[in-house]
């Protein structure tokens, strides 16, 4: 690959080998700045990991972590919380029924206690955090998700 250029106005990369094509079409960007192959690869790697490529004050590309709207974070975490709590309730219901009917085994009682503790741990999760630190499901209990 030949020389690589970045244009702040176009927010894109341009290859020197394609310069004639751009000049015949929409034009080669007037603000195109040459960057190294390593910088190009680092920028693309960061972008594939969720970062954004934007120009800095001098027009060179830099990686930034996009800001996330806190209301979106809370809404997404609330959705996940609701799914986990519904699954926990569904898994706990037959166990609670067995306890109520007096037919629960010691394994049933242990599984129910673990699910109840898990529901409490879920309720204590800070849903405003990105990412939220949801507790791990109890070992040996399969949630119907």
XYZ file of C-alpha atoms in Angstrom:
145
model
C 0.000 0.000 0.000
C 1.299 3.462 -0.860
C 0.941 6.643 1.116
C -2.205 7.143 3.189
C -3.869 10.503 3.761
C -6.585 11.668 6.143
C -9.006 14.491 5.428
C -10.617 16.225 8.386
C -13.258 17.847 6.164
C -14.244 14.509 4.621
C -13.542 12.537 7.805
C -11.993 9.796 5.741
C -8.854 8.154 4.466
C -7.481 8.450 0.948
C -4.815 6.409 -0.814
C -2.260 8.235 -2.927
C -2.616 5.563 -5.615
C -6.272 6.631 -6.059
C -5.535 10.365 -6.265
C -6.206 10.587 -10.027
C -9.597 8.917 -9.567
C -10.581 11.431 -6.887
C -9.344 14.364 -8.946
C -11.473 13.213 -11.892
C -14.526 12.759 -9.666
C -15.230 14.835 -6.571
C -11.697 16.098 -6.161
C -8.808 15.318 -3.891
C -9.404 16.893 -0.442
C -7.482 20.135 0.013
C -6.831 19.292 3.677
C -5.444 15.775 3.100
C -2.628 15.049 5.558
C -0.271 12.106 5.206
C -0.345 9.567 8.036
C 1.767 6.482 8.667
C 0.674 2.951 7.953
C 0.954 2.225 11.690
C -1.299 5.159 12.589
C -3.829 4.009 9.993
C -3.846 0.466 11.410
C -4.114 1.750 15.008
C -7.029 3.995 14.072
C -8.912 1.180 12.332
C -8.243 -1.166 15.236
C -9.601 1.373 17.708
C -12.639 1.964 15.526
C -13.379 -1.763 15.407
C -13.264 -1.728 19.235
C -15.969 0.933 19.517
C -13.935 4.117 19.404
C -14.532 6.920 16.905
C -12.034 8.560 14.569
C -12.222 12.349 14.600
C -9.808 15.113 13.610
C -7.847 16.887 16.332
C -7.212 20.648 16.319
C -4.474 20.251 13.692
C -6.578 18.069 11.384
C -4.888 14.762 12.194
C -7.077 11.786 13.093
C -7.361 10.686 16.716
C -9.396 8.071 18.537
C -12.040 9.087 21.063
C -14.432 7.070 23.147
C -17.957 8.101 22.216
C -20.095 9.573 24.958
C -23.058 7.469 25.907
C -26.385 9.029 26.865
C -27.025 8.064 30.513
C -30.753 7.628 29.894
C -29.989 5.108 27.146
C -27.610 3.220 29.452
C -30.207 3.080 32.229
C -32.940 1.976 29.810
C -30.770 -0.808 28.352
C -29.723 -1.973 31.810
C -33.349 -1.883 33.004
C -34.347 -4.112 30.085
C -31.612 -6.604 31.019
C -32.608 -6.412 34.702
C -36.248 -7.163 33.819
C -35.268 -10.162 31.666
C -33.091 -11.575 34.447
C -35.708 -10.991 37.141
C -38.469 -12.604 35.067
C -36.241 -15.616 34.391
C -35.338 -15.828 38.084
C -39.008 -15.733 39.081
C -39.857 -18.414 36.512
C -37.089 -20.657 37.833
C -38.065 -20.033 41.466
C -41.831 -20.564 41.134
C -41.833 -24.384 40.916
C -39.326 -24.574 43.763
C -41.403 -22.260 45.944
C -44.480 -24.327 45.096
C -42.687 -27.495 46.198
C -41.719 -25.830 49.493
C -45.293 -24.594 50.056
C -46.686 -28.071 49.343
C -44.135 -29.703 51.640
C -42.617 -31.837 48.881
C -39.368 -29.926 48.322
C -36.109 -31.817 48.508
C -33.091 -30.303 50.225
C -31.709 -29.577 46.733
C -34.937 -27.712 45.862
C -34.666 -25.663 49.044
C -31.015 -24.805 48.347
C -31.784 -23.828 44.757
C -34.683 -21.640 45.925
C -32.503 -19.902 48.500
C -29.856 -19.275 45.842
C -32.459 -17.817 43.472
C -33.884 -15.611 46.219
C -30.408 -14.295 47.044
C -29.794 -13.731 43.335
C -33.028 -11.705 43.075
C -31.856 -9.542 45.994
C -28.449 -9.091 44.351
C -30.179 -8.114 41.094
C -32.294 -5.547 42.928
C -29.100 -3.977 44.314
C -27.513 -3.558 40.869
C -26.752 0.050 39.905
C -28.539 0.344 36.561
C -26.982 3.731 35.804
C -23.490 2.261 35.379
C -22.018 1.472 31.954
C -21.691 -1.448 31.943
C -23.876 -2.512 34.831
C -22.271 -5.105 37.102
C -25.026 -7.714 37.047
C -24.409 -10.580 39.464
C -23.655 -14.031 38.135
C -26.553 -16.457 38.130
C -26.415 -19.042 40.895
C -24.241 -22.034 40.134
C -26.182 -25.115 39.132
C -29.396 -23.181 38.465
C -30.457 -22.786 34.855
C -32.411 -19.614 34.179
C -35.030 -19.890 31.407
C -33.697 -17.026 29.274
